[in-house]
Amino acid sequence: MQFYDDATIQQHYQMTDAIQDIKLLLKELNHVSHTERLVIPTGEGSQSMLYMPSIHFGKQMGMIKITSITPQNPTANRPTTQANIVITNIQTGEHIATIDASYLTRLRTGALSAIATEYLSRENAQTLGMIGTGGMAYEQLWGNIEVRNIQNVILYNRTYEKAIQFQKYIQDRFPHLNVLVSDNVNDLVVQSDIINCQTQSTQPVFNAKDIQKGTHINGIGSYRPDMVEIDYQILPNTSHVVFDDIEGVKKEAGEFIKANEEKIFCFEDIYGNLKSLIESSDLARSEDDITVFKSVGASYYDLAVALGAYHCLQTSIE
């Protein structure tokens, strides 16, 4: 069995690759089988283990991703999220590779937001507001700037110092960007064309009343029924609501579950999922429309980047 670590994968597999591979897999979903991910709480708050299997019958390949989320880890200089993927040749049953998946998880989540931003945001969007500057933030930024001509980035984090650290990290890698840190999330919201939320909050991280016409919102942080990130009072004012995986959001996304229960929003009213978005020929968006994308993750997205990265590594290294 081969093993590839995060550093090797990062050298050979980039955001553009992940976006392309996810789009391709969405067009081939009839060849894919997956089950809902299993989430087992292992401690207080969001501490948990996640198990996510998926198989591509067309390629005769399968994978399972095992992820641990340990929020207290940064205090010991360890990552909050750690993951590995085992890839299997389902013709022979041989487990052919184990690959680090922390980077791939961040990359695929950034690619999901990138696809949503590409189809749902205004083409002339230039200002990206980022609420939360933790472990998922960099790839969210990367995904957005791959598909839009982002010139300005505004950062907000509950711990101001962490936002300052992330600001420097971004500027070192993307010196052309104008990166600001705000100590007031409301200021960020009113100035942003695109708002990316990547937190594990149990309360809305912005006020719906501050959302401006024409804004696109990506919510990727909350993934359990007790988590609420997006202020769901915005939902009646949206033109398009899109999920990465409809069944997953119905069971895991706290803000949408609560909005549906309170009859502020109805699951039947969504535009669709990412597959319907990229296959759409009639998506109409005006300059004033407010759009929302919600991601909780699904194993077939991990399958897309796992097989894509494996193929890329096989080609590049061997």
PDB file of C-alpha atoms in Angstrom:
ATOM      1  CA  MET A   1       0.000   0.000   0.000  1.00  0.00           C
ATOM      2  CA  GLN A   2       1.255   3.459  -0.910  1.00  0.00           C
ATOM      3  CA  PHE A   3       1.203   6.394   1.483  1.00  0.00           C
ATOM      4  CA  TYR A   4       1.114  10.082   0.577  1.00  0.00           C
ATOM      5  CA  ASP A   5       1.428  12.806   3.183  1.00  0.00           C
ATOM      6  CA  ASP A   6      -0.069  16.288   3.157  1.00  0.00           C
ATOM      7  CA  ALA A   7       3.154  17.955   2.041  1.00  0.00           C
ATOM      8  CA  THR A   8       3.441  15.738  -1.033  1.00  0.00           C
ATOM      9  CA  ILE A   9      -0.199  16.229  -1.964  1.00  0.00           C
ATOM     10  CA  GLN A  10       0.078  20.020  -1.650  1.00  0.00           C
ATOM     11  CA  GLN A  11       2.998  20.018  -4.083  1.00  0.00           C
ATOM     12  CA  HIS A  12       1.004  18.293  -6.807  1.00  0.00           C
ATOM     13  CA  TYR A  13      -2.720  18.922  -6.277  1.00  0.00           C
ATOM     14  CA  GLN A  14      -4.133  22.440  -6.250  1.00  0.00           C
ATOM     15  CA  MET A  15      -7.441  24.305  -5.969  1.00  0.00           C
ATOM     16  CA  THR A  16      -8.064  24.351  -9.713  1.00  0.00           C
ATOM     17  CA  ASP A  17      -7.658  20.562  -9.759  1.00  0.00           C
ATOM     18  CA  ALA A  18     -10.165  20.116  -6.930  1.00  0.00           C
ATOM     19  CA  ILE A  19     -12.762  22.381  -8.575  1.00  0.00           C
ATOM     20  CA  GLN A  20     -12.429  20.515 -11.867  1.00  0.00           C
ATOM     21  CA  ASP A  21     -12.604  17.055 -10.256  1.00  0.00           C
ATOM     22  CA  ILE A  22     -15.688  17.935  -8.173  1.00  0.00           C
ATOM     23  CA  LYS A  23     -17.509  19.320 -11.206  1.00  0.00           C
ATOM     24  CA  LEU A  24     -16.673  16.160 -13.131  1.00  0.00           C
ATOM     25  CA  LEU A  25     -17.887  13.870 -10.358  1.00  0.00           C
ATOM     26  CA  LEU A  26     -21.171  15.788 -10.062  1.00  0.00           C
ATOM     27  CA  LYS A  27     -21.803  14.952 -13.699  1.00  0.00           C
ATOM     28  CA  GLU A  28     -21.120  11.265 -12.943  1.00  0.00           C
ATOM     29  CA  LEU A  29     -23.151  10.888  -9.735  1.00  0.00           C
ATOM     30  CA  ASN A  30     -25.228   8.084 -11.247  1.00  0.00           C
ATOM     31  CA  HIS A  31     -22.046   5.961 -11.030  1.00  0.00           C
ATOM     32  CA  VAL A  32     -21.452   6.852  -7.374  1.00  0.00           C
ATOM     33  CA  SER A  33     -22.764   5.209  -4.223  1.00  0.00           C
ATOM     34  CA  HIS A  34     -22.378   6.712  -0.772  1.00  0.00           C
ATOM     35  CA  THR A  35     -23.898   6.605   2.670  1.00  0.00           C
ATOM     36  CA  GLU A  36     -24.515   9.414   5.118  1.00  0.00           C
ATOM     37  CA  ARG A  37     -21.513  10.191   7.191  1.00  0.00           C
ATOM     38  CA  LEU A  38     -21.418   8.811  10.701  1.00  0.00           C
ATOM     39  CA  VAL A  39     -20.679  11.458  13.337  1.00  0.00           C
ATOM     40  CA  ILE A  40     -19.838  10.249  16.832  1.00  0.00           C
ATOM     41  CA  PRO A  41     -19.386  12.899  19.562  1.00  0.00           C
ATOM     42  CA  THR A  42     -16.237  12.198  21.577  1.00  0.00           C
ATOM     43  CA  GLY A  43     -16.226  15.092  24.004  1.00  0.00           C
ATOM     44  CA  GLU A  44     -17.605  18.506  24.739  1.00  0.00           C
ATOM     45  CA  GLY A  45     -18.676  20.950  22.046  1.00  0.00           C
ATOM     46  CA  SER A  46     -17.750  19.917  18.525  1.00  0.00           C
ATOM     47  CA  GLN A  47     -15.234  17.224  19.517  1.00  0.00           C
ATOM     48  CA  SER A  48     -16.126  14.207  17.384  1.00  0.00           C
ATOM     49  CA  MET A  49     -15.125  11.440  14.974  1.00  0.00           C
ATOM     50  CA  LEU A  50     -16.518  11.330  11.424  1.00  0.00           C
ATOM     51  CA  TYR A  51     -16.596   8.324   9.077  1.00  0.00           C
ATOM     52  CA  MET A  52     -17.398   8.925   5.390  1.00  0.00           C
ATOM     53  CA  PRO A  53     -17.410   6.123   2.745  1.00  0.00           C
ATOM     54  CA  SER A  54     -18.098   6.390  -0.992  1.00  0.00           C
ATOM     55  CA  ILE A  55     -17.616   4.259  -4.131  1.00  0.00           C
ATOM     56  CA  HIS A  56     -17.288   5.186  -7.821  1.00  0.00           C
ATOM     57  CA  PHE A  57     -18.505   2.121  -9.729  1.00  0.00           C
ATOM     58  CA  GLY A  58     -17.504   3.619 -13.065  1.00  0.00           C
ATOM     59  CA  LYS A  59     -13.887   3.815 -11.921  1.00  0.00           C
ATOM     60  CA  GLN A  60     -14.109   0.705  -9.725  1.00  0.00           C
ATOM     61  CA  MET A  61     -12.574   2.672  -6.871  1.00  0.00           C
ATOM     62  CA  GLY A  62     -13.790   3.431  -3.373  1.00  0.00           C
ATOM     63  CA  MET A  63     -12.633   5.285  -0.302  1.00  0.00           C
ATOM     64  CA  ILE A  64     -13.402   5.949   3.330  1.00  0.00           C
ATOM     65  CA  LYS A  65     -12.354   9.077   5.132  1.00  0.00           C
ATOM     66  CA  ILE A  66     -11.821   9.087   8.877  1.00  0.00           C
ATOM     67  CA  THR A  67     -11.747  12.515  10.497  1.00  0.00           C
ATOM     68  CA  SER A  68     -11.164  13.652  14.063  1.00  0.00           C
ATOM     69  CA  ILE A  69     -12.211  17.094  15.305  1.00  0.00           C
ATOM     70  CA  THR A  70     -10.522  18.141  18.539  1.00  0.00           C
ATOM     71  CA  PRO A  71     -11.133  21.847  19.259  1.00  0.00           C
ATOM     72  CA  GLN A  72      -8.683  22.056  22.174  1.00  0.00           C
ATOM     73  CA  ASN A  73      -5.744  20.847  20.068  1.00  0.00           C
ATOM     74  CA  PRO A  74      -4.372  24.285  19.068  1.00  0.00           C
ATOM     75  CA  THR A  75      -3.455  24.945  22.705  1.00  0.00           C
ATOM     76  CA  ALA A  76      -1.023  22.035  22.360  1.00  0.00           C
ATOM     77  CA  ASN A  77       0.131  23.094  18.873  1.00  0.00           C
ATOM     78  CA  ARG A  78      -1.809  20.309  17.214  1.00  0.00           C
ATOM     79  CA  PRO A  79      -4.362  20.770  14.404  1.00  0.00           C
ATOM     80  CA  THR A  80      -8.056  20.883  15.270  1.00  0.00           C
ATOM     81  CA  THR A  81      -8.984  18.632  12.333  1.00  0.00           C
ATOM     82  CA  GLN A  82      -7.015  15.548  11.312  1.00  0.00           C
ATOM     83  CA  ALA A  83      -8.040  13.110   8.594  1.00  0.00           C
ATOM     84  CA  ASN A  84      -6.918  10.118   6.561  1.00  0.00           C
ATOM     85  CA  ILE A  85      -8.378   8.431   3.503  1.00  0.00           C
ATOM     86  CA  VAL A  86      -8.006   4.791   2.513  1.00  0.00           C
ATOM     87  CA  ILE A  87      -8.470   4.137  -1.231  1.00  0.00           C
ATOM     88  CA  THR A  88      -9.616   0.704  -2.372  1.00  0.00           C
ATOM     89  CA  ASN A  89      -9.663  -1.023  -5.745  1.00  0.00           C
ATOM     90  CA  ILE A  90     -13.117  -2.610  -5.522  1.00  0.00           C
ATOM     91  CA  GLN A  91     -12.368  -5.112  -8.321  1.00  0.00           C
ATOM     92  CA  THR A  92      -9.650  -6.811  -6.292  1.00  0.00           C
ATOM     93  CA  GLY A  93     -10.540  -5.555  -2.827  1.00  0.00           C
ATOM     94  CA  GLU A  94      -6.989  -4.297  -2.411  1.00  0.00           C
ATOM     95  CA  HIS A  95      -6.458  -1.190  -0.311  1.00  0.00           C
ATOM     96  CA  ILE A  96      -4.061   0.554  -2.664  1.00  0.00           C
ATOM     97  CA  ALA A  97      -3.259   3.795  -0.855  1.00  0.00           C
ATOM     98  CA  THR A  98      -3.551   5.729   2.367  1.00  0.00           C
ATOM     99  CA  ILE A  99      -3.398   9.481   2.033  1.00  0.00           C
ATOM    100  CA  ASP A 100      -3.397  12.310   4.515  1.00  0.00           C
ATOM    101  CA  ALA A 101      -6.699  14.117   4.130  1.00  0.00           C
ATOM    102  CA  SER A 102      -6.490  17.224   6.298  1.00  0.00           C
ATOM    103  CA  TYR A 103      -5.354  19.347   3.350  1.00  0.00           C
ATOM    104  CA  LEU A 104      -7.737  17.562   0.960  1.00  0.00           C
ATOM    105  CA  THR A 105     -10.662  18.214   3.318  1.00  0.00           C
ATOM    106  CA  ARG A 106      -9.869  21.905   3.452  1.00  0.00           C
ATOM    107  CA  LEU A 107      -9.266  21.966  -0.297  1.00  0.00           C
ATOM    108  CA  ARG A 108     -12.536  20.266  -1.258  1.00  0.00           C
ATOM    109  CA  THR A 109     -14.496  22.529   1.072  1.00  0.00           C
ATOM    110  CA  GLY A 110     -12.864  25.567  -0.492  1.00  0.00           C
ATOM    111  CA  ALA A 111     -13.650  24.162  -3.931  1.00  0.00           C
ATOM    112  CA  LEU A 112     -17.322  23.723  -3.001  1.00  0.00           C
ATOM    113  CA  SER A 113     -17.548  27.380  -1.990  1.00  0.00           C
ATOM    114  CA  ALA A 114     -15.671  28.318  -5.158  1.00  0.00           C
ATOM    115  CA  ILE A 115     -18.223  26.545  -7.349  1.00  0.00           C
ATOM    116  CA  ALA A 116     -21.097  28.175  -5.480  1.00  0.00           C
ATOM    117  CA  THR A 117     -19.443  31.588  -5.762  1.00  0.00           C
ATOM    118  CA  GLU A 118     -18.805  31.069  -9.473  1.00  0.00           C
ATOM    119  CA  TYR A 119     -22.485  30.411 -10.211  1.00  0.00           C
ATOM    120  CA  LEU A 120     -24.264  32.465  -7.539  1.00  0.00           C
ATOM    121  CA  SER A 121     -22.257  35.632  -6.889  1.00  0.00           C
ATOM    122  CA  ARG A 122     -22.183  38.745  -9.044  1.00  0.00           C
ATOM    123  CA  GLU A 123     -19.508  38.498 -11.729  1.00  0.00           C
ATOM    124  CA  ASN A 124     -18.128  41.882 -10.706  1.00  0.00           C
ATOM    125  CA  ALA A 125     -17.802  40.942  -7.013  1.00  0.00           C
ATOM    126  CA  GLN A 126     -14.491  42.268  -5.682  1.00  0.00           C
ATOM    127  CA  THR A 127     -14.773  42.353  -1.885  1.00  0.00           C
ATOM    128  CA  LEU A 128     -14.703  39.152   0.149  1.00  0.00           C
ATOM    129  CA  GLY A 129     -15.660  39.228   3.812  1.00  0.00           C
ATOM    130  CA  MET A 130     -14.432  36.298   5.893  1.00  0.00           C
ATOM    131  CA  ILE A 131     -16.019  35.546   9.266  1.00  0.00           C
ATOM    132  CA  GLY A 132     -13.735  33.127  11.064  1.00  0.00           C
ATOM    133  CA  THR A 133     -10.001  32.829  10.428  1.00  0.00           C
ATOM    134  CA  GLY A 134      -9.365  29.306  11.698  1.00  0.00           C
ATOM    135  CA  GLY A 135      -8.130  26.172  10.001  1.00  0.00           C
ATOM    136  CA  MET A 136     -10.593  26.212   7.084  1.00  0.00           C
ATOM    137  CA  ALA A 137     -10.201  29.886   6.203  1.00  0.00           C
ATOM    138  CA  TYR A 138      -7.210  29.852   3.844  1.00  0.00           C
ATOM    139  CA  GLU A 139      -8.706  27.401   1.358  1.00  0.00           C
ATOM    140  CA  GLN A 140     -12.001  29.306   1.471  1.00  0.00           C
ATOM    141  CA  LEU A 141     -10.126  32.435   0.447  1.00  0.00           C
ATOM    142  CA  TRP A 142      -8.197  30.507  -2.199  1.00  0.00           C
ATOM    143  CA  GLY A 143     -11.368  29.049  -3.707  1.00  0.00           C
ATOM    144  CA  ASN A 144     -13.079  32.428  -3.965  1.00  0.00           C
ATOM    145  CA  ILE A 145     -10.140  34.177  -5.609  1.00  0.00           C
ATOM    146  CA  GLU A 146      -9.896  31.366  -8.183  1.00  0.00           C
ATOM    147  CA  VAL A 147     -13.336  32.219  -9.559  1.00  0.00           C
ATOM    148  CA  ARG A 148     -13.750  35.960  -8.892  1.00  0.00           C
ATOM    149  CA  ASN A 149     -11.488  38.985  -9.327  1.00  0.00           C
ATOM    150  CA  ILE A 150     -11.222  39.621  -5.599  1.00  0.00           C
ATOM    151  CA  GLN A 151      -9.342  42.801  -4.772  1.00  0.00           C
ATOM    152  CA  ASN A 152     -10.312  43.392  -1.142  1.00  0.00           C
ATOM    153  CA  VAL A 153     -10.527  40.958   1.773  1.00  0.00           C
ATOM    154  CA  ILE A 154     -12.030  41.893   5.147  1.00  0.00           C
ATOM    155  CA  LEU A 155     -11.383  39.589   8.101  1.00  0.00           C
ATOM    156  CA  TYR A 156     -13.277  39.164  11.339  1.00  0.00           C
ATOM    157  CA  ASN A 157     -12.569  36.718  14.143  1.00  0.00           C
ATOM    158  CA  ARG A 158     -13.769  36.605  17.740  1.00  0.00           C
ATOM    159  CA  THR A 159     -10.125  36.665  18.771  1.00  0.00           C
ATOM    160  CA  TYR A 160      -8.780  39.773  17.061  1.00  0.00           C
ATOM    161  CA  GLU A 161      -5.150  38.662  17.289  1.00  0.00           C
ATOM    162  CA  LYS A 162      -5.887  35.541  15.233  1.00  0.00           C
ATOM    163  CA  ALA A 163      -7.348  37.695  12.480  1.00  0.00           C
ATOM    164  CA  ILE A 164      -4.171  39.795  12.498  1.00  0.00           C
ATOM    165  CA  GLN A 165      -2.059  36.643  12.165  1.00  0.00           C
ATOM    166  CA  PHE A 166      -4.191  35.429   9.278  1.00  0.00           C
ATOM    167  CA  GLN A 167      -3.943  38.842   7.611  1.00  0.00           C
ATOM    168  CA  LYS A 168      -0.151  38.537   7.520  1.00  0.00           C
ATOM    169  CA  TYR A 169      -0.403  34.951   6.275  1.00  0.00           C
ATOM    170  CA  ILE A 170      -2.601  36.057   3.365  1.00  0.00           C
ATOM    171  CA  GLN A 171      -0.521  39.088   2.460  1.00  0.00           C
ATOM    172  CA  ASP A 172       2.633  36.981   2.304  1.00  0.00           C
ATOM    173  CA  ARG A 173       0.979  34.683  -0.244  1.00  0.00           C
ATOM    174  CA  PHE A 174      -1.247  37.105  -2.139  1.00  0.00           C
ATOM    175  CA  PRO A 175       0.531  40.480  -1.981  1.00  0.00           C
ATOM    176  CA  HIS A 176      -1.828  41.996  -4.566  1.00  0.00           C
ATOM    177  CA  LEU A 177      -4.797  41.739  -2.172  1.00  0.00           C
ATOM    178  CA  ASN A 178      -5.885  44.603   0.047  1.00  0.00           C
ATOM    179  CA  VAL A 179      -6.461  42.782   3.341  1.00  0.00           C
ATOM    180  CA  LEU A 180      -8.108  44.520   6.297  1.00  0.00           C
ATOM    181  CA  VAL A 181      -9.056  43.315   9.759  1.00  0.00           C
ATOM    182  CA  SER A 182     -12.322  44.542  11.269  1.00  0.00           C
ATOM    183  CA  ASP A 183     -13.254  44.469  14.932  1.00  0.00           C
ATOM    184  CA  ASN A 184     -16.924  44.913  13.994  1.00  0.00           C
ATOM    185  CA  VAL A 185     -18.631  42.153  12.023  1.00  0.00           C
ATOM    186  CA  ASN A 186     -21.419  44.524  10.960  1.00  0.00           C
ATOM    187  CA  ASP A 187     -18.886  46.700   9.112  1.00  0.00           C
ATOM    188  CA  LEU A 188     -17.589  43.636   7.303  1.00  0.00           C
ATOM    189  CA  VAL A 189     -21.091  42.569   6.257  1.00  0.00           C
ATOM    190  CA  VAL A 190     -22.164  45.897   4.769  1.00  0.00           C
ATOM    191  CA  GLN A 191     -18.950  46.219   2.730  1.00  0.00           C
ATOM    192  CA  SER A 192     -18.752  42.682   1.314  1.00  0.00           C
ATOM    193  CA  ASP A 193     -19.945  41.381  -2.054  1.00  0.00           C
ATOM    194  CA  ILE A 194     -19.293  37.811  -0.891  1.00  0.00           C
ATOM    195  CA  ILE A 195     -19.450  36.689   2.746  1.00  0.00           C
ATOM    196  CA  ASN A 196     -17.742  33.452   3.741  1.00  0.00           C
ATOM    197  CA  CYS A 197     -18.571  31.988   7.164  1.00  0.00           C
ATOM    198  CA  GLN A 198     -16.313  29.273   8.575  1.00  0.00           C
ATOM    199  CA  THR A 199     -17.046  28.971  12.279  1.00  0.00           C
ATOM    200  CA  GLN A 200     -18.436  26.415  14.699  1.00  0.00           C
ATOM    201  CA  SER A 201     -20.763  28.955  16.258  1.00  0.00           C
ATOM    202  CA  THR A 202     -24.038  28.079  17.966  1.00  0.00           C
ATOM    203  CA  GLN A 203     -25.324  31.629  17.371  1.00  0.00           C
ATOM    204  CA  PRO A 204     -25.617  33.573  14.082  1.00  0.00           C
ATOM    205  CA  VAL A 205     -22.329  35.252  13.263  1.00  0.00           C
ATOM    206  CA  PHE A 206     -23.960  38.210  11.491  1.00  0.00           C
ATOM    207  CA  ASN A 207     -27.239  40.113  11.562  1.00  0.00           C
ATOM    208  CA  ALA A 208     -29.495  39.508   8.568  1.00  0.00           C
ATOM    209  CA  LYS A 209     -30.553  43.163   8.621  1.00  0.00           C
ATOM    210  CA  ASP A 210     -27.012  44.166   7.653  1.00  0.00           C
ATOM    211  CA  ILE A 211     -26.888  42.053   4.483  1.00  0.00           C
ATOM    212  CA  GLN A 212     -26.810  44.290   1.404  1.00  0.00           C
ATOM    213  CA  LYS A 213     -28.603  43.669  -1.877  1.00  0.00           C
ATOM    214  CA  GLY A 214     -26.520  41.609  -4.283  1.00  0.00           C
ATOM    215  CA  THR A 215     -24.594  39.739  -1.575  1.00  0.00           C
ATOM    216  CA  HIS A 216     -23.657  36.077  -1.892  1.00  0.00           C
ATOM    217  CA  ILE A 217     -23.156  34.068   1.330  1.00  0.00           C
ATOM    218  CA  ASN A 218     -21.205  30.820   1.754  1.00  0.00           C
ATOM    219  CA  GLY A 219     -21.780  28.960   5.034  1.00  0.00           C
ATOM    220  CA  ILE A 220     -19.400  26.061   5.616  1.00  0.00           C
ATOM    221  CA  GLY A 221     -18.773  25.979   9.358  1.00  0.00           C
ATOM    222  CA  SER A 222     -21.858  24.545  11.062  1.00  0.00           C
ATOM    223  CA  TYR A 223     -22.327  20.827  10.520  1.00  0.00           C
ATOM    224  CA  ARG A 224     -24.452  19.726  13.492  1.00  0.00           C
ATOM    225  CA  PRO A 225     -28.066  20.488  14.482  1.00  0.00           C
ATOM    226  CA  ASP A 226     -26.889  22.470  17.510  1.00  0.00           C
ATOM    227  CA  MET A 227     -24.718  24.761  15.392  1.00  0.00           C
ATOM    228  CA  VAL A 228     -26.059  27.994  13.883  1.00  0.00           C
ATOM    229  CA  GLU A 229     -23.805  30.152  11.736  1.00  0.00           C
ATOM    230  CA  ILE A 230     -25.960  31.927   9.141  1.00  0.00           C
ATOM    231  CA  ASP A 231     -28.687  34.249  10.452  1.00  0.00           C
ATOM    232  CA  TYR A 232     -31.624  32.387   8.934  1.00  0.00           C
ATOM    233  CA  GLN A 233     -33.788  35.503   9.050  1.00  0.00           C
ATOM    234  CA  ILE A 234     -32.120  36.341   5.731  1.00  0.00           C
ATOM    235  CA  LEU A 235     -33.627  33.324   3.978  1.00  0.00           C
ATOM    236  CA  PRO A 236     -37.014  34.860   3.039  1.00  0.00           C
ATOM    237  CA  ASN A 237     -35.077  37.605   1.222  1.00  0.00           C
ATOM    238  CA  THR A 238     -32.976  35.281  -0.935  1.00  0.00           C
ATOM    239  CA  SER A 239     -33.470  34.488  -4.599  1.00  0.00           C
ATOM    240  CA  HIS A 240     -31.474  31.235  -4.592  1.00  0.00           C
ATOM    241  CA  VAL A 241     -30.579  28.855  -1.761  1.00  0.00           C
ATOM    242  CA  VAL A 242     -28.277  25.989  -2.763  1.00  0.00           C
ATOM    243  CA  PHE A 243     -26.945  23.057  -0.703  1.00  0.00           C
ATOM    244  CA  ASP A 244     -23.951  20.843  -1.346  1.00  0.00           C
ATOM    245  CA  ASP A 245     -26.002  17.830  -0.246  1.00  0.00           C
ATOM    246  CA  ILE A 246     -29.701  18.253   0.432  1.00  0.00           C
ATOM    247  CA  GLU A 247     -30.225  15.263   2.720  1.00  0.00           C
ATOM    248  CA  GLY A 248     -27.113  16.107   4.699  1.00  0.00           C
ATOM    249  CA  VAL A 249     -28.246  19.692   5.298  1.00  0.00           C
ATOM    250  CA  LYS A 250     -31.691  18.536   6.403  1.00  0.00           C
ATOM    251  CA  LYS A 251     -30.109  16.444   9.161  1.00  0.00           C
ATOM    252  CA  GLU A 252     -27.024  18.433  10.107  1.00  0.00           C
ATOM    253  CA  ALA A 253     -27.293  22.176   9.397  1.00  0.00           C
ATOM    254  CA  GLY A 254     -28.729  23.748  12.538  1.00  0.00           C
ATOM    255  CA  GLU A 255     -29.689  27.107  11.048  1.00  0.00           C
ATOM    256  CA  PHE A 256     -31.730  25.516   8.265  1.00  0.00           C
ATOM    257  CA  ILE A 257     -33.327  22.934  10.540  1.00  0.00           C
ATOM    258  CA  LYS A 258     -34.432  25.688  12.906  1.00  0.00           C
ATOM    259  CA  ALA A 259     -35.629  27.928  10.072  1.00  0.00           C
ATOM    260  CA  ASN A 260     -37.698  25.072   8.669  1.00  0.00           C
ATOM    261  CA  GLU A 261     -39.166  24.289  12.099  1.00  0.00           C
ATOM    262  CA  GLU A 262     -40.074  27.950  12.623  1.00  0.00           C
ATOM    263  CA  LYS A 263     -41.553  28.120   9.084  1.00  0.00           C
ATOM    264  CA  ILE A 264     -39.201  30.952   8.158  1.00  0.00           C
ATOM    265  CA  PHE A 265     -37.830  28.741   5.419  1.00  0.00           C
ATOM    266  CA  CYS A 266     -39.005  25.534   3.753  1.00  0.00           C
ATOM    267  CA  PHE A 267     -36.598  22.901   2.434  1.00  0.00           C
ATOM    268  CA  GLU A 268     -38.825  22.452  -0.613  1.00  0.00           C
ATOM    269  CA  ASP A 269     -38.129  26.056  -1.617  1.00  0.00           C
ATOM    270  CA  ILE A 270     -34.411  25.628  -2.310  1.00  0.00           C
ATOM    271  CA  TYR A 271     -33.062  26.097  -5.814  1.00  0.00           C
ATOM    272  CA  GLY A 272     -31.251  22.761  -5.621  1.00  0.00           C
ATOM    273  CA  ASN A 273     -27.854  21.247  -4.923  1.00  0.00           C
ATOM    274  CA  LEU A 274     -24.474  21.857  -6.548  1.00  0.00           C
ATOM    275  CA  LYS A 275     -25.218  19.274  -9.219  1.00  0.00           C
ATOM    276  CA  SER A 276     -28.358  21.105 -10.316  1.00  0.00           C
ATOM    277  CA  LEU A 277     -26.430  24.365 -10.154  1.00  0.00           C
ATOM    278  CA  ILE A 278     -23.678  23.354 -12.577  1.00  0.00           C
ATOM    279  CA  GLU A 279     -26.159  21.645 -14.892  1.00  0.00           C
ATOM    280  CA  SER A 280     -28.541  24.596 -14.918  1.00  0.00           C
ATOM    281  CA  SER A 281     -29.177  26.414 -18.176  1.00  0.00           C
ATOM    282  CA  ASP A 282     -31.714  28.857 -16.775  1.00  0.00           C
ATOM    283  CA  LEU A 283     -30.125  30.321 -13.630  1.00  0.00           C
ATOM    284  CA  ALA A 284     -31.083  33.981 -13.594  1.00  0.00           C
ATOM    285  CA  ARG A 285     -29.499  36.322 -11.070  1.00  0.00           C
ATOM    286  CA  SER A 286     -30.088  40.058 -10.902  1.00  0.00           C
ATOM    287  CA  GLU A 287     -27.595  42.519  -9.443  1.00  0.00           C
ATOM    288  CA  ASP A 288     -29.762  42.914  -6.327  1.00  0.00           C
ATOM    289  CA  ASP A 289     -30.360  39.227  -5.596  1.00  0.00           C
ATOM    290  CA  ILE A 290     -29.154  37.749  -2.311  1.00  0.00           C
ATOM    291  CA  THR A 291     -27.933  34.164  -2.645  1.00  0.00           C
ATOM    292  CA  VAL A 292     -26.913  31.543  -0.076  1.00  0.00           C
ATOM    293  CA  PHE A 293     -24.849  28.367  -0.297  1.00  0.00           C
ATOM    294  CA  LYS A 294     -24.703  25.926   2.601  1.00  0.00           C
ATOM    295  CA  SER A 295     -22.188  23.091   2.861  1.00  0.00           C
ATOM    296  CA  VAL A 296     -22.058  20.307   5.425  1.00  0.00           C
ATOM    297  CA  GLY A 297     -19.887  17.991   3.354  1.00  0.00           C
ATOM    298  CA  ALA A 298     -20.626  14.627   1.785  1.00  0.00           C
ATOM    299  CA  SER A 299     -18.405  11.648   1.147  1.00  0.00           C
ATOM    300  CA  TYR A 300     -18.687  11.818  -2.650  1.00  0.00           C
ATOM    301  CA  TYR A 301     -16.923  15.193  -2.613  1.00  0.00           C
ATOM    302  CA  ASP A 302     -14.070  13.593  -0.693  1.00  0.00           C
ATOM    303  CA  LEU A 303     -14.140  10.768  -3.228  1.00  0.00           C
ATOM    304  CA  ALA A 304     -13.717  13.305  -6.039  1.00  0.00           C
ATOM    305  CA  VAL A 305     -10.591  14.902  -4.592  1.00  0.00           C
ATOM    306  CA  ALA A 306      -9.177  11.653  -3.200  1.00  0.00           C
ATOM    307  CA  LEU A 307      -9.266   9.918  -6.578  1.00  0.00           C
ATOM    308  CA  GLY A 308      -8.192  13.096  -8.337  1.00  0.00           C
ATOM    309  CA  ALA A 309      -5.208  13.553  -6.040  1.00  0.00           C
ATOM    310  CA  TYR A 310      -4.283   9.865  -6.229  1.00  0.00           C
ATOM    311  CA  HIS A 311      -4.315   9.953 -10.041  1.00  0.00           C
ATOM    312  CA  CYS A 312      -2.310  13.186 -10.045  1.00  0.00           C
ATOM    313  CA  LEU A 313       0.256  11.741  -7.666  1.00  0.00           C
ATOM    314  CA  GLN A 314       0.561   8.536  -9.655  1.00  0.00           C
ATOM    315  CA  THR A 315       1.140  10.533 -12.826  1.00  0.00           C
ATOM    316  CA  SER A 316       3.497  13.107 -11.342  1.00  0.00           C
ATOM    317  CA  ILE A 317       5.635  10.945  -9.085  1.00  0.00           C
ATOM    318  CA  GLU A 318       5.744   7.607 -10.851  1.00  0.00           C
TER     319      GLU A 318
END
